[in-house]
mmCIF file with all atom_site columns, C-alpha atoms in Angstrom:
data_model
loop_
_atom_site.group_PDB
_atom_site.id
_atom_site.type_symbol
_atom_site.label_atom_id
_atom_site.label_alt_id
_atom_site.label_comp_id
_atom_site.label_asym_id
_atom_site.label_entity_id
_atom_site.label_seq_id
_atom_site.pdbx_PDB_ins_code
_atom_site.Cartn_x
_atom_site.Cartn_y
_atom_site.Cartn_z
_atom_site.occupancy
_atom_site.B_iso_or_equiv
_atom_site.pdbx_formal_charge
_atom_site.auth_seq_id
_atom_site.auth_comp_id
_atom_site.auth_asym_id
_atom_site.auth_atom_id
_atom_site.pdbx_PDB_model_num
ATOM 1   C CA . GLU P 1 1   ? -0.362  0.017   0.084   1.00 0.00 ? 23  GLU P CA 1
ATOM 2   C CA . LEU P 1 2   ? 2.719   2.643   0.769   1.00 0.00 ? 24  LEU P CA 1
ATOM 3   C CA . ILE P 1 3   ? 4.554   1.529   -2.114  1.00 0.00 ? 25  ILE P CA 1
ATOM 4   C CA . GLU P 1 4   ? 1.372   2.651   -4.341  1.00 0.00 ? 26  GLU P CA 1
ATOM 5   C CA . ALA P 1 5   ? 0.251   5.717   -2.350  1.00 0.00 ? 27  ALA P CA 1
ATOM 6   C CA . PHE P 1 6   ? 3.681   6.521   -3.782  1.00 0.00 ? 28  PHE P CA 1
ATOM 7   C CA . SER P 1 7   ? 3.599   5.559   -7.111  1.00 0.00 ? 29  SER P CA 1
ATOM 8   C CA . GLY P 1 8   ? 0.479   7.139   -7.541  1.00 0.00 ? 30  GLY P CA 1
ATOM 9   C CA . ALA P 1 9   ? 2.198   10.493  -5.988  1.00 0.00 ? 31  ALA P CA 1
ATOM 10  C CA . GLY P 1 10  ? 4.219   10.757  -8.356  1.00 0.00 ? 32  GLY P CA 1
ATOM 11  C CA . ARG P 1 11  ? 6.988   9.062   -6.728  1.00 0.00 ? 33  ARG P CA 1
ATOM 12  C CA . VAL P 1 12  ? 7.965   6.029   -9.404  1.00 0.00 ? 34  VAL P CA 1
ATOM 13  C CA . VAL P 1 13  ? 9.013   2.764   -7.997  1.00 0.00 ? 35  VAL P CA 1
ATOM 14  C CA . ASP P 1 14  ? 10.390  0.226   -10.023 1.00 0.00 ? 36  ASP P CA 1
ATOM 15  C CA . ALA P 1 15  ? 8.955   -3.227  -9.416  1.00 0.00 ? 37  ALA P CA 1
ATOM 16  C CA . LYS P 1 16  ? 10.048  -5.752  -12.662 1.00 0.00 ? 38  LYS P CA 1
ATOM 17  C CA . VAL P 1 17  ? 13.334  -7.090  -11.641 1.00 0.00 ? 39  VAL P CA 1
ATOM 18  C CA . PRO P 1 18  ? 15.113  -9.280  -14.301 1.00 0.00 ? 40  PRO P CA 1
ATOM 19  C CA . LEU P 1 19  ? 15.401  -12.660 -13.183 1.00 0.00 ? 41  LEU P CA 1
ATOM 20  C CA . ALA P 1 20  ? 15.757  -14.974 -15.460 1.00 0.00 ? 42  ALA P CA 1
ATOM 21  C CA . ALA P 1 21  ? 19.463  -15.644 -15.068 1.00 0.00 ? 43  ALA P CA 1
ATOM 22  C CA . TYR P 1 22  ? 19.565  -16.021 -11.675 1.00 0.00 ? 44  TYR P CA 1
ATOM 23  C CA . LEU P 1 23  ? 17.120  -19.016 -12.065 1.00 0.00 ? 45  LEU P CA 1
ATOM 24  C CA . ASP P 1 24  ? 19.430  -19.862 -14.515 1.00 0.00 ? 46  ASP P CA 1
ATOM 25  C CA . ALA P 1 25  ? 22.344  -19.420 -12.315 1.00 0.00 ? 47  ALA P CA 1
ATOM 26  C CA . ILE P 1 26  ? 21.087  -21.262 -9.013  1.00 0.00 ? 48  ILE P CA 1
ATOM 27  C CA . SER P 1 27  ? 19.629  -24.679 -10.964 1.00 0.00 ? 49  SER P CA 1
ATOM 28  C CA . ALA P 1 28  ? 22.392  -24.775 -12.508 1.00 0.00 ? 50  ALA P CA 1
ATOM 29  C CA . SER P 1 29  ? 25.368  -27.992 -10.730 1.00 0.00 ? 51  SER P CA 1
ATOM 30  C CA . ALA P 1 30  ? 28.371  -26.658 -12.713 1.00 0.00 ? 52  ALA P CA 1
ATOM 31  C CA . PRO P 1 31  ? 30.870  -24.072 -10.932 1.00 0.00 ? 53  PRO P CA 1
ATOM 32  C CA . GLU P 1 32  ? 31.739  -22.552 -14.397 1.00 0.00 ? 54  GLU P CA 1
ATOM 33  C CA . ALA P 1 33  ? 28.455  -22.563 -15.610 1.00 0.00 ? 55  ALA P CA 1
ATOM 34  C CA . GLN P 1 34  ? 26.304  -20.343 -11.899 1.00 0.00 ? 56  GLN P CA 1
ATOM 35  C CA . ALA P 1 35  ? 29.265  -18.088 -12.595 1.00 0.00 ? 57  ALA P CA 1
ATOM 36  C CA . ALA P 1 36  ? 28.147  -17.321 -16.177 1.00 0.00 ? 58  ALA P CA 1
ATOM 37  C CA . GLY P 1 37  ? 24.732  -17.326 -14.971 1.00 0.00 ? 59  GLY P CA 1
ATOM 38  C CA . PHE P 1 38  ? 25.576  -15.559 -12.309 1.00 0.00 ? 60  PHE P CA 1
ATOM 39  C CA . ALA P 1 39  ? 27.517  -12.758 -14.072 1.00 0.00 ? 61  ALA P CA 1
ATOM 40  C CA . ARG P 1 40  ? 24.360  -13.120 -17.039 1.00 0.00 ? 62  ARG P CA 1
ATOM 41  C CA . HIS P 1 41  ? 21.794  -12.366 -13.926 1.00 0.00 ? 63  HIS P CA 1
ATOM 42  C CA . ALA P 1 42  ? 24.432  -9.042  -12.996 1.00 0.00 ? 64  ALA P CA 1
ATOM 43  C CA . LEU P 1 43  ? 24.878  -8.057  -16.939 1.00 0.00 ? 65  LEU P CA 1
ATOM 44  C CA . GLN P 1 44  ? 20.569  -8.056  -17.327 1.00 0.00 ? 66  GLN P CA 1
ATOM 45  C CA . VAL P 1 45  ? 20.202  -6.045  -13.592 1.00 0.00 ? 67  VAL P CA 1
ATOM 46  C CA . ARG P 1 46  ? 22.420  -3.412  -15.625 1.00 0.00 ? 68  ARG P CA 1
ATOM 47  C CA . GLN P 1 47  ? 21.112  -3.503  -18.682 1.00 0.00 ? 69  GLN P CA 1
ATOM 48  C CA . HIS P 1 48  ? 17.775  -2.451  -16.446 1.00 0.00 ? 70  HIS P CA 1
ATOM 49  C CA . MET P 1 49  ? 18.447  -0.231  -14.585 1.00 0.00 ? 71  MET P CA 1
ATOM 50  C CA . THR P 1 50  ? 20.283  1.782   -17.629 1.00 0.00 ? 72  THR P CA 1
ATOM 51  C CA . THR P 1 51  ? 16.525  1.612   -19.903 1.00 0.00 ? 73  THR P CA 1
ATOM 52  C CA . LEU P 1 52  ? 15.328  3.323   -16.456 1.00 0.00 ? 74  LEU P CA 1
ATOM 53  C CA . ALA P 1 53  ? 17.852  5.781   -16.161 1.00 0.00 ? 75  ALA P CA 1
ATOM 54  C CA . GLY P 1 54  ? 16.965  6.527   -19.498 1.00 0.00 ? 76  GLY P CA 1
ATOM 55  C CA . LYS P 1 55  ? 12.452  6.871   -19.190 1.00 0.00 ? 77  LYS P CA 1
ATOM 56  C CA . ALA P 1 56  ? 14.173  10.302  -16.763 1.00 0.00 ? 78  ALA P CA 1
ATOM 57  C CA . TYR P 1 57  ? 10.876  9.927   -15.073 1.00 0.00 ? 79  TYR P CA 1
ATOM 58  C CA . TRP P 1 58  ? 11.342  12.253  -12.645 1.00 0.00 ? 80  TRP P CA 1
ATOM 59  C CA . GLU P 1 59  ? 10.771  14.962  -16.112 1.00 0.00 ? 81  GLU P CA 1
ATOM 60  C CA . GLU P 1 60  ? 7.010   13.690  -15.793 1.00 0.00 ? 82  GLU P CA 1
ATOM 61  C CA . PHE P 1 61  ? 6.114   14.185  -12.688 1.00 0.00 ? 83  PHE P CA 1
ATOM 62  C CA . ALA P 1 62  ? 6.214   18.062  -11.184 1.00 0.00 ? 84  ALA P CA 1
ATOM 63  C CA . LYS P 1 63  ? 6.599   16.456  -6.979  1.00 0.00 ? 85  LYS P CA 1
ATOM 64  C CA . SER P 1 64  ? 9.050   13.838  -8.097  1.00 0.00 ? 86  SER P CA 1
ATOM 65  C CA . ALA P 1 65  ? 11.713  13.009  -6.921  1.00 0.00 ? 87  ALA P CA 1
ATOM 66  C CA . GLU P 1 66  ? 14.983  13.342  -9.392  1.00 0.00 ? 88  GLU P CA 1
ATOM 67  C CA . LEU P 1 67  ? 15.383  9.611   -8.433  1.00 0.00 ? 89  LEU P CA 1
ATOM 68  C CA . VAL P 1 68  ? 14.022  6.263   -9.923  1.00 0.00 ? 90  VAL P CA 1
ATOM 69  C CA . VAL P 1 69  ? 13.793  3.386   -7.447  1.00 0.00 ? 91  VAL P CA 1
ATOM 70  C CA . MET P 1 70  ? 14.100  -0.148  -8.150  1.00 0.00 ? 92  MET P CA 1
ATOM 71  C CA . PHE P 1 71  ? 12.810  -2.453  -6.663  1.00 0.00 ? 93  PHE P CA 1
ATOM 72  C CA . ILE P 1 72  ? 14.475  -6.492  -6.037  1.00 0.00 ? 94  ILE P CA 1
ATOM 73  C CA . PRO P 1 73  ? 12.180  -9.300  -4.437  1.00 0.00 ? 95  PRO P CA 1
ATOM 74  C CA . GLY P 1 74  ? 15.213  -10.646 -2.613  1.00 0.00 ? 96  GLY P CA 1
ATOM 75  C CA . GLU P 1 75  ? 18.554  -9.585  -0.735  1.00 0.00 ? 97  GLU P CA 1
ATOM 76  C CA . ALA P 1 76  ? 20.001  -12.881 -1.823  1.00 0.00 ? 98  ALA P CA 1
ATOM 77  C CA . PHE P 1 77  ? 19.242  -11.717 -5.368  1.00 0.00 ? 99  PHE P CA 1
ATOM 78  C CA . VAL P 1 78  ? 21.224  -8.365  -5.015  1.00 0.00 ? 100 VAL P CA 1
ATOM 79  C CA . ALA P 1 79  ? 24.257  -10.263 -3.732  1.00 0.00 ? 101 ALA P CA 1
ATOM 80  C CA . ALA P 1 80  ? 24.142  -11.996 -5.986  1.00 0.00 ? 102 ALA P CA 1
ATOM 81  C CA . ALA P 1 81  ? 24.653  -9.560  -8.607  1.00 0.00 ? 103 ALA P CA 1
ATOM 82  C CA . MET P 1 82  ? 27.198  -7.628  -6.888  1.00 0.00 ? 104 MET P CA 1
ATOM 83  C CA . GLN P 1 83  ? 29.106  -9.925  -6.139  1.00 0.00 ? 105 GLN P CA 1
ATOM 84  C CA . ALA P 1 84  ? 29.737  -10.252 -10.487 1.00 0.00 ? 106 ALA P CA 1
ATOM 85  C CA . ASP P 1 85  ? 30.084  -6.695  -11.191 1.00 0.00 ? 107 ASP P CA 1
ATOM 86  C CA . ALA P 1 86  ? 30.556  -5.144  -7.459  1.00 0.00 ? 108 ALA P CA 1
ATOM 87  C CA . GLU P 1 87  ? 29.929  -1.457  -8.728  1.00 0.00 ? 109 GLU P CA 1
ATOM 88  C CA . LEU P 1 88  ? 26.920  -1.707  -9.592  1.00 0.00 ? 110 LEU P CA 1
ATOM 89  C CA . LEU P 1 89  ? 25.118  0.047   -6.882  1.00 0.00 ? 111 LEU P CA 1
ATOM 90  C CA . GLU P 1 90  ? 27.245  3.469   -7.554  1.00 0.00 ? 112 GLU P CA 1
ATOM 91  C CA . ASP P 1 91  ? 27.001  2.929   -11.667 1.00 0.00 ? 113 ASP P CA 1
ATOM 92  C CA . GLY P 1 92  ? 23.174  2.722   -10.361 1.00 0.00 ? 114 GLY P CA 1
ATOM 93  C CA . LEU P 1 93  ? 23.150  6.249   -8.417  1.00 0.00 ? 115 LEU P CA 1
ATOM 94  C CA . ALA P 1 94  ? 25.324  8.335   -10.914 1.00 0.00 ? 116 ALA P CA 1
ATOM 95  C CA . LYS P 1 95  ? 22.577  7.356   -13.422 1.00 0.00 ? 117 LYS P CA 1
ATOM 96  C CA . ARG P 1 96  ? 19.266  8.561   -10.437 1.00 0.00 ? 118 ARG P CA 1
ATOM 97  C CA . VAL P 1 97  ? 18.942  4.617   -9.977  1.00 0.00 ? 119 VAL P CA 1
ATOM 98  C CA . VAL P 1 98  ? 18.554  3.173   -6.909  1.00 0.00 ? 120 VAL P CA 1
ATOM 99  C CA . VAL P 1 99  ? 18.686  -0.432  -5.760  1.00 0.00 ? 121 VAL P CA 1
ATOM 100 C CA . ALA P 1 100 ? 16.530  -0.894  -3.112  1.00 0.00 ? 122 ALA P CA 1
ATOM 101 C CA . THR P 1 101 ? 15.426  -4.381  -1.180  1.00 0.00 ? 123 THR P CA 1
ATOM 102 C CA . PRO P 1 102 ? 12.633  -5.186  1.037   1.00 0.00 ? 124 PRO P CA 1
ATOM 103 C CA . THR P 1 103 ? 15.115  -4.831  4.103   1.00 0.00 ? 125 THR P CA 1
ATOM 104 C CA . THR P 1 104 ? 15.389  -1.389  2.548   1.00 0.00 ? 126 THR P CA 1
ATOM 105 C CA . LEU P 1 105 ? 12.340  0.101   0.273   1.00 0.00 ? 127 LEU P CA 1
ATOM 106 C CA . ILE P 1 106 ? 10.268  0.765   3.222   1.00 0.00 ? 128 ILE P CA 1
ATOM 107 C CA . ALA P 1 107 ? 12.951  2.706   4.772   1.00 0.00 ? 129 ALA P CA 1
ATOM 108 C CA . LEU P 1 108 ? 13.794  4.975   2.075   1.00 0.00 ? 130 LEU P CA 1
ATOM 109 C CA . LEU P 1 109 ? 10.305  5.645   1.665   1.00 0.00 ? 131 LEU P CA 1
ATOM 110 C CA . ARG P 1 110 ? 10.141  6.976   4.731   1.00 0.00 ? 132 ARG P CA 1
ATOM 111 C CA . ALA P 1 111 ? 12.242  8.655   4.906   1.00 0.00 ? 133 ALA P CA 1
ATOM 112 C CA . ILE P 1 112 ? 11.958  10.554  0.925   1.00 0.00 ? 134 ILE P CA 1
ATOM 113 C CA . ALA P 1 113 ? 8.108   10.837  1.800   1.00 0.00 ? 135 ALA P CA 1
ATOM 114 C CA . TYR P 1 114 ? 9.531   13.236  5.378   1.00 0.00 ? 136 TYR P CA 1
ATOM 115 C CA . GLY P 1 115 ? 11.272  15.088  3.204   1.00 0.00 ? 137 GLY P CA 1
ATOM 116 C CA . TRP P 1 116 ? 8.542   16.036  0.902   1.00 0.00 ? 138 TRP P CA 1
ATOM 117 C CA . ARG P 1 117 ? 6.851   16.462  3.879   1.00 0.00 ? 139 ARG P CA 1
ATOM 118 C CA . GLN P 1 118 ? 8.705   18.144  5.680   1.00 0.00 ? 140 GLN P CA 1
ATOM 119 C CA . GLU P 1 119 ? 9.115   20.861  2.109   1.00 0.00 ? 141 GLU P CA 1
ATOM 120 C CA . GLU P 1 120 ? 5.520   20.966  2.435   1.00 0.00 ? 142 GLU P CA 1
ATOM 121 C CA . ILE P 1 121 ? 5.538   22.545  5.768   1.00 0.00 ? 143 ILE P CA 1
ATOM 122 C CA . ALA P 1 122 ? 8.400   25.610  4.722   1.00 0.00 ? 144 ALA P CA 1
ATOM 123 C CA . ALA P 1 123 ? 6.296   26.083  1.275   1.00 0.00 ? 145 ALA P CA 1
ATOM 124 C CA . ASN P 1 124 ? 2.929   25.938  3.194   1.00 0.00 ? 146 ASN P CA 1
ATOM 125 C CA . ALA P 1 125 ? 4.827   28.584  6.366   1.00 0.00 ? 147 ALA P CA 1
ATOM 126 C CA . GLU P 1 126 ? 6.358   30.880  4.182   1.00 0.00 ? 148 GLU P CA 1
ATOM 127 C CA . GLN P 1 127 ? 2.889   31.443  2.466   1.00 0.00 ? 149 GLN P CA 1
ATOM 128 C CA . ILE P 1 128 ? 1.253   31.766  5.751   1.00 0.00 ? 150 ILE P CA 1
ATOM 129 C CA . SER P 1 129 ? 3.824   34.335  7.353   1.00 0.00 ? 151 SER P CA 1
ATOM 130 C CA . ARG P 1 130 ? 3.336   36.139  3.443   1.00 0.00 ? 152 ARG P CA 1
ATOM 131 C CA . LEU P 1 131 ? -0.425  36.205  4.373   1.00 0.00 ? 153 LEU P CA 1
ATOM 132 C CA . GLY P 1 132 ? -0.273  37.236  7.583   1.00 0.00 ? 154 GLY P CA 1
ATOM 133 C CA . ARG P 1 133 ? 1.745   40.935  6.382   1.00 0.00 ? 155 ARG P CA 1
ATOM 134 C CA . ASP P 1 134 ? -0.432  41.097  4.347   1.00 0.00 ? 156 ASP P CA 1
ATOM 135 C CA . LEU P 1 135 ? -3.679  40.372  6.407   1.00 0.00 ? 157 LEU P CA 1
ATOM 136 C CA . TYR P 1 136 ? -1.757  42.677  9.134   1.00 0.00 ? 158 TYR P CA 1
ATOM 137 C CA . GLU P 1 137 ? -1.069  45.451  6.641   1.00 0.00 ? 159 GLU P CA 1
ATOM 138 C CA . ARG P 1 138 ? -4.928  45.795  5.520   1.00 0.00 ? 160 ARG P CA 1
ATOM 139 C CA . LEU P 1 139 ? -6.255  45.420  8.304   1.00 0.00 ? 161 LEU P CA 1
ATOM 140 C CA . ARG P 1 140 ? -3.823  48.708  9.618   1.00 0.00 ? 162 ARG P CA 1
ATOM 141 C CA . THR P 1 141 ? -5.922  50.452  6.211   1.00 0.00 ? 163 THR P CA 1
ATOM 142 C CA . LEU P 1 142 ? -9.243  49.842  7.452   1.00 0.00 ? 164 LEU P CA 1
ATOM 143 C CA . GLY P 1 143 ? -8.589  51.038  10.952  1.00 0.00 ? 165 GLY P CA 1
ATOM 144 C CA . ASP P 1 144 ? -7.071  54.148  9.261   1.00 0.00 ? 166 ASP P CA 1
ATOM 145 C CA . HIS P 1 145 ? -10.689 54.115  6.831   1.00 0.00 ? 167 HIS P CA 1
ATOM 146 C CA . PHE P 1 146 ? -12.579 53.249  10.310  1.00 0.00 ? 168 PHE P CA 1
ATOM 147 C CA . ASN P 1 147 ? -10.084 57.344  11.691  1.00 0.00 ? 169 ASN P CA 1
ATOM 148 C CA . ASP P 1 148 ? -11.253 58.744  8.818   1.00 0.00 ? 170 ASP P CA 1
ATOM 149 C CA . VAL P 1 149 ? -14.923 58.210  9.135   1.00 0.00 ? 171 VAL P CA 1
ATOM 150 C CA . GLY P 1 150 ? -14.760 58.943  12.744  1.00 0.00 ? 172 GLY P CA 1
ATOM 151 C CA . LYS P 1 151 ? -13.733 62.098  11.932  1.00 0.00 ? 173 LYS P CA 1
ATOM 152 C CA . GLY P 1 152 ? -15.977 62.768  9.206   1.00 0.00 ? 174 GLY P CA 1
ATOM 153 C CA . LEU P 1 153 ? -18.762 61.826  11.851  1.00 0.00 ? 175 LEU P CA 1
ATOM 154 C CA . GLN P 1 154 ? -17.116 64.496  14.761  1.00 0.00 ? 176 GLN P CA 1
ATOM 155 C CA . ARG P 1 155 ? -17.292 67.342  12.218  1.00 0.00 ? 177 ARG P CA 1
ATOM 156 C CA . ALA P 1 156 ? -20.355 66.556  10.806  1.00 0.00 ? 178 ALA P CA 1
ATOM 157 C CA . THR P 1 157 ? -21.359 66.307  14.757  1.00 0.00 ? 179 THR P CA 1
ATOM 158 C CA . ALA P 1 158 ? -19.953 69.565  15.531  1.00 0.00 ? 180 ALA P CA 1
ATOM 159 C CA . ALA P 1 159 ? -21.473 71.149  12.627  1.00 0.00 ? 181 ALA P CA 1
ATOM 160 C CA . PHE P 1 160 ? -24.844 69.768  13.244  1.00 0.00 ? 182 PHE P CA 1
ATOM 161 C CA . ASN P 1 161 ? -24.904 71.083  16.829  1.00 0.00 ? 183 ASN P CA 1
ATOM 162 C CA . LYS P 1 162 ? -23.295 74.512  15.968  1.00 0.00 ? 184 LYS P CA 1
ATOM 163 C CA . ALA P 1 163 ? -25.924 74.865  13.287  1.00 0.00 ? 185 ALA P CA 1
ATOM 164 C CA . VAL P 1 164 ? -28.703 73.838  16.970  1.00 0.00 ? 186 VAL P CA 1
ATOM 165 C CA . GLY P 1 165 ? -26.451 77.167  18.715  1.00 0.00 ? 187 GLY P CA 1
ATOM 166 C CA . SER P 1 166 ? -27.330 78.803  16.674  1.00 0.00 ? 188 SER P CA 1
ATOM 167 C CA . MET P 1 167 ? -30.758 78.224  15.553  1.00 0.00 ? 189 MET P CA 1
ATOM 168 C CA . GLU P 1 168 ? -31.794 78.625  19.156  1.00 0.00 ? 190 GLU P CA 1
ATOM 169 C CA . SER P 1 169 ? -30.282 81.679  20.260  1.00 0.00 ? 191 SER P CA 1
ATOM 170 C CA . ARG P 1 170 ? -30.945 83.304  16.924  1.00 0.00 ? 192 ARG P CA 1
ATOM 171 C CA . VAL P 1 171 ? -32.926 82.077  15.536  1.00 0.00 ? 193 VAL P CA 1
ATOM 172 C CA . LEU P 1 172 ? -35.613 80.824  16.941  1.00 0.00 ? 194 LEU P CA 1
ATOM 173 C CA . PRO P 1 173 ? -36.962 83.706  19.500  1.00 0.00 ? 195 PRO P CA 1
ATOM 174 C CA . ALA P 1 174 ? -37.059 86.350  16.724  1.00 0.00 ? 196 ALA P CA 1
ATOM 175 C CA . ALA P 1 175 ? -40.068 83.560  15.713  1.00 0.00 ? 197 ALA P CA 1
ATOM 176 C CA . ARG P 1 176 ? -41.329 83.580  18.786  1.00 0.00 ? 198 ARG P CA 1
ATOM 177 C CA . ARG P 1 177 ? -41.618 87.391  18.873  1.00 0.00 ? 199 ARG P CA 1
ATOM 178 C CA . PHE P 1 178 ? -44.403 86.337  15.737  1.00 0.00 ? 200 PHE P CA 1
ATOM 179 C CA . LYS P 1 179 ? -46.674 84.481  18.383  1.00 0.00 ? 201 LYS P CA 1
ATOM 180 C CA . ASP P 1 180 ? -46.181 86.780  21.195  1.00 0.00 ? 202 ASP P CA 1
ATOM 181 C CA . LEU P 1 181 ? -46.890 90.370  18.658  1.00 0.00 ? 203 LEU P CA 1
ATOM 182 C CA . ARG P 1 182 ? -50.369 87.811  18.060  1.00 0.00 ? 204 ARG P CA 1
ATOM 183 C CA . ALA P 1 183 ? -48.976 87.568  14.180  1.00 0.00 ? 205 ALA P CA 1
ATOM 184 C CA . ALA P 1 184 ? -49.120 83.491  14.355  1.00 0.00 ? 206 ALA P CA 1
ATOM 185 C CA . ALA P 1 185 ? -51.234 80.980  15.950  1.00 0.00 ? 207 ALA P CA 1
ATOM 186 C CA . GLY P 1 186 ? -50.470 77.037  16.682  1.00 0.00 ? 208 GLY P CA 1
ATOM 187 C CA . GLU P 1 187 ? -48.673 75.344  18.738  1.00 0.00 ? 209 GLU P CA 1
ATOM 188 C CA . ASP P 1 188 ? -44.884 76.525  20.168  1.00 0.00 ? 210 ASP P CA 1
ATOM 189 C CA . LEU P 1 189 ? -41.562 75.795  18.358  1.00 0.00 ? 211 LEU P CA 1
ATOM 190 C CA . ALA P 1 190 ? -39.886 72.659  18.909  1.00 0.00 ? 212 ALA P CA 1
ATOM 191 C CA . ARG P 1 191 ? -37.075 72.655  21.309  1.00 0.00 ? 213 ARG P CA 1
ATOM 192 C CA . LEU P 1 192 ? -34.015 71.464  18.859  1.00 0.00 ? 214 LEU P CA 1
ATOM 193 C CA . GLU P 1 193 ? -31.729 69.233  20.491  1.00 0.00 ? 215 GLU P CA 1
ATOM 194 C CA . PRO P 1 194 ? -27.392 68.945  20.436  1.00 0.00 ? 216 PRO P CA 1
ATOM 195 C CA . VAL P 1 195 ? -26.350 65.305  19.432  1.00 0.00 ? 217 VAL P CA 1
ATOM 196 C CA . ASP P 1 196 ? -24.482 64.301  22.128  1.00 0.00 ? 218 ASP P CA 1
ATOM 197 C CA . GLU P 1 197 ? -22.609 61.114  20.889  1.00 0.00 ? 219 GLU P CA 1
ATOM 198 C CA . GLN P 1 198 ? -19.332 60.987  20.004  1.00 0.00 ? 220 GLN P CA 1
ATOM 199 C CA . PRO P 1 199 ? -17.746 58.091  17.397  1.00 0.00 ? 221 PRO P CA 1
ATOM 200 C CA . ARG P 1 200 ? -15.734 55.590  19.399  1.00 0.00 ? 222 ARG P CA 1
ATOM 201 C CA . GLU P 1 201 ? -12.701 55.468  19.207  1.00 0.00 ? 223 GLU P CA 1
ATOM 202 C CA . LEU P 1 202 ? -10.107 52.975  18.333  1.00 0.00 ? 224 LEU P CA 1
ATOM 203 C CA . THR P 1 203 ? -7.699  52.453  21.353  1.00 0.00 ? 225 THR P CA 1
ATOM 204 C CA . ALA P 1 204 ? -5.530  49.670  19.518  1.00 0.00 ? 226 ALA P CA 1
ATOM 205 C CA . PRO P 1 205 ? -1.595  50.430  19.279  1.00 0.00 ? 227 PRO P CA 1
ATOM 206 C CA . GLU P 1 206 ? -1.703  49.596  15.584  1.00 0.00 ? 228 GLU P CA 1
ATOM 207 C CA . PHE P 1 207 ? -3.926  52.544  14.854  1.00 0.00 ? 229 PHE P CA 1
ATOM 208 C CA . PRO P 1 208 ? -1.366  54.934  16.810  1.00 0.00 ? 230 PRO P CA 1
ATOM 209 C CA . GLN P 1 209 ? -3.547  58.145  15.340  1.00 0.00 ? 231 GLN P CA 1
ATOM 210 C CA . GLN P 1 210 ? -6.686  58.095  17.066  1.00 0.00 ? 232 GLN P CA 1
ATOM 211 C CA . LEU P 1 211 ? -9.753  60.488  17.174  1.00 0.00 ? 233 LEU P CA 1
ATOM 212 C CA . THR P 1 212 ? -8.728  63.494  18.834  1.00 0.00 ? 234 THR P CA 1
ATOM 213 C CA . THR P 1 213 ? -12.189 66.179  20.028  1.00 0.00 ? 235 THR P CA 1
ATOM 214 C CA . GLY P 1 214 ? -9.359  68.448  20.949  1.00 0.00 ? 236 GLY P CA 1
ATOM 215 C CA . ASP P 1 215 ? -8.801  66.965  24.759  1.00 0.00 ? 237 ASP P CA 1
ATOM 216 C CA . VAL P 1 216 ? -4.962  65.966  26.542  1.00 0.00 ? 238 VAL P CA 1
ATOM 217 C CA . PRO P 1 217 ? -5.144  62.619  26.389  1.00 0.00 ? 239 PRO P CA 1
ATOM 218 C CA . PRO P 1 218 ? -4.431  61.096  29.093  1.00 0.00 ? 240 PRO P CA 1
ATOM 219 C CA . GLY P 1 219 ? -0.641  61.005  30.931  1.00 0.00 ? 241 GLY P CA 1
ATOM 220 C CA . GLU P 1 220 ? 0.525   63.866  28.350  1.00 0.00 ? 242 GLU P CA 1
ATOM 221 C CA . GLU P 1 221 ? 1.295   68.002  29.545  1.00 0.00 ? 243 GLU P CA 1
ATOM 222 C CA . PRO P 1 222 ? -1.305  70.257  28.247  1.00 0.00 ? 244 PRO P CA 1
#
């Protein structure tokens, strides 16, 4: 299952093993025939290794490691090939082909999978950090917009209260004189009330330019 999942994710594992010459060698009775069979076995393994290297599977998968795992399902198969061709494994590594036996395959796959997970975690961490910086700056900008809106509300409130004061002190007294002189009838003119509510200030430290009403901030000298 691990091999299937590993291969399905774009990590190439080859499990087609040339064993005909090995089987001939172990069934031969004469030492010379056995030696010749093991030599052919080593040659077949090398040829298959060269074929795998030539296919360059890693170029077909964007997330694949730049190597192919050549799985041989038996320690004896590899040992026999190595006895006849001592440089087999080193030449395979030079061609980006890793020979793996049942003993080493699972450990190899887990090591590669762990490396990819760490790479993905690092990439995600970088994206999260960048997203966090962008979000923080956008919140600062939004806070500035709120400050501008609050200042606008303050100016509107001040202008409204100023107009109310002018209406109450200059215009309405003159208008009431009409009723006193019996030049007008009906209900008395309603009293205008100023707006006492003030917009709430942003007090978070991320927004240093807070709304001001002319009062001296706490802790500062007038």
